[in-house]
């Protein structure tokens, strides 16, 4: 994607995933002529049992783990506050090894279509 030089919009948004069950799931999918600045990602366990979580970006050809496997305590939460950018072909995937984890992502979407 070329660096945009025209007009566009910039909107604060959120994405969420309720009760993700033992899977890697795409929570945000890039679109052509869009840039996404991820502000924070949170995970909250609803089962009372510790489980593994991870966060990755799929660049269209590679999985880049920004949070390798880490333990989410039972009834606990985890917050990722490091900012990073997704481009148009990038997807944000979250994973938890057990049942009932809620995920929430806050981000800025820049749309140059």
Short mmCIF file of C-alpha atoms in Angstrom, two decimals, residues 14-92:
data_model
loop_
_atom_site.label_atom_id
_atom_site.label_comp_id
_atom_site.label_asym_id
_atom_site.label_seq_id
_atom_site.Cartn_x
_atom_site.Cartn_y
_atom_site.Cartn_z
CA UNK A 14 -13.69 -1.64 18.89
CA UNK A 15 -13.97 -5.34 18.11
CA UNK A 16 -14.92 -8.10 20.52
CA UNK A 17 -15.27 -11.82 20.75
CA UNK A 18 -17.55 -13.31 23.41
CA UNK A 19 -16.90 -16.83 24.77
CA UNK A 20 -14.10 -17.85 22.43
CA UNK A 21 -13.82 -21.62 22.89
CA UNK A 22 -10.46 -23.40 22.52
CA UNK A 23 -9.54 -21.90 19.17
CA UNK A 24 -7.55 -19.34 17.25
CA UNK A 25 -10.04 -16.82 15.91
CA UNK A 26 -9.71 -13.79 13.67
CA UNK A 27 -10.94 -10.76 15.59
CA UNK A 28 -9.97 -8.04 13.09
CA UNK A 29 -9.46 -8.38 9.34
CA UNK A 30 -7.64 -5.76 7.29
CA UNK A 31 -9.24 -4.16 4.25
CA UNK A 32 -7.71 -2.50 1.20
CA UNK A 33 -6.71 1.15 1.72
CA UNK A 34 -7.10 0.91 5.52
CA UNK A 35 -4.57 1.28 8.32
CA UNK A 36 -5.38 0.08 11.85
CA UNK A 37 -3.58 1.28 14.97
CA UNK A 38 -4.23 -1.19 17.77
CA UNK A 39 -4.49 0.61 21.11
CA UNK A 40 -5.23 -2.26 23.50
CA UNK A 41 -6.33 -5.88 23.63
CA UNK A 42 -7.86 -7.48 26.70
CA UNK A 43 -8.73 -11.08 27.52
CA UNK A 44 -10.91 -12.18 30.45
CA UNK A 45 -11.41 -15.76 31.62
CA UNK A 46 -14.98 -16.70 32.57
CA UNK A 47 -14.37 -20.32 33.67
CA UNK A 48 -12.30 -20.07 36.84
CA UNK A 49 -9.59 -22.26 35.31
CA UNK A 50 -6.21 -21.04 34.09
CA UNK A 51 -5.55 -21.42 30.37
CA UNK A 52 -3.07 -20.40 27.70
CA UNK A 53 -3.61 -17.40 25.44
CA UNK A 54 -1.69 -15.90 22.54
CA UNK A 55 -2.04 -13.04 20.05
CA UNK A 56 -0.74 -13.07 16.49
CA UNK A 57 -0.81 -11.02 13.32
CA UNK A 58 -1.16 -12.85 10.02
CA UNK A 59 0.56 -10.76 7.34
CA UNK A 60 -1.01 -12.68 4.48
CA UNK A 61 1.93 -15.08 4.32
CA UNK A 62 3.33 -15.32 7.87
CA UNK A 63 2.01 -15.63 11.41
CA UNK A 64 3.83 -13.13 13.64
CA UNK A 65 3.27 -13.80 17.34
CA UNK A 66 3.22 -10.53 19.24
CA UNK A 67 2.25 -12.38 22.42
CA UNK A 68 3.61 -15.92 22.54
CA UNK A 69 1.77 -18.41 24.72
CA UNK A 70 1.19 -17.02 28.19
CA UNK A 71 -1.03 -18.10 31.09
CA UNK A 72 -4.35 -16.37 31.75
CA UNK A 73 -5.33 -17.06 35.39
CA UNK A 74 -8.76 -18.47 36.19
CA UNK A 75 -11.26 -15.59 36.46
CA UNK A 76 -8.33 -13.33 35.60
CA UNK A 77 -7.64 -10.85 32.88
CA UNK A 78 -4.76 -9.82 30.66
CA UNK A 79 -4.29 -6.43 28.98
CA UNK A 80 -1.93 -5.75 26.05
CA UNK A 81 -1.27 -1.98 25.90
CA UNK A 82 1.59 -1.82 23.38
CA UNK A 83 0.54 -0.03 20.21
CA UNK A 84 1.11 -1.60 16.80
CA UNK A 85 -0.13 -1.17 13.24
CA UNK A 86 -2.01 -3.48 10.86
CA UNK A 87 -2.09 -2.87 7.11
CA UNK A 88 -4.66 -3.91 4.57
CA UNK A 89 -3.71 -7.60 4.22
CA UNK A 90 -3.05 -8.15 7.93
CA UNK A 91 -5.40 -10.04 10.24
CA UNK A 92 -5.39 -10.01 14.04
#
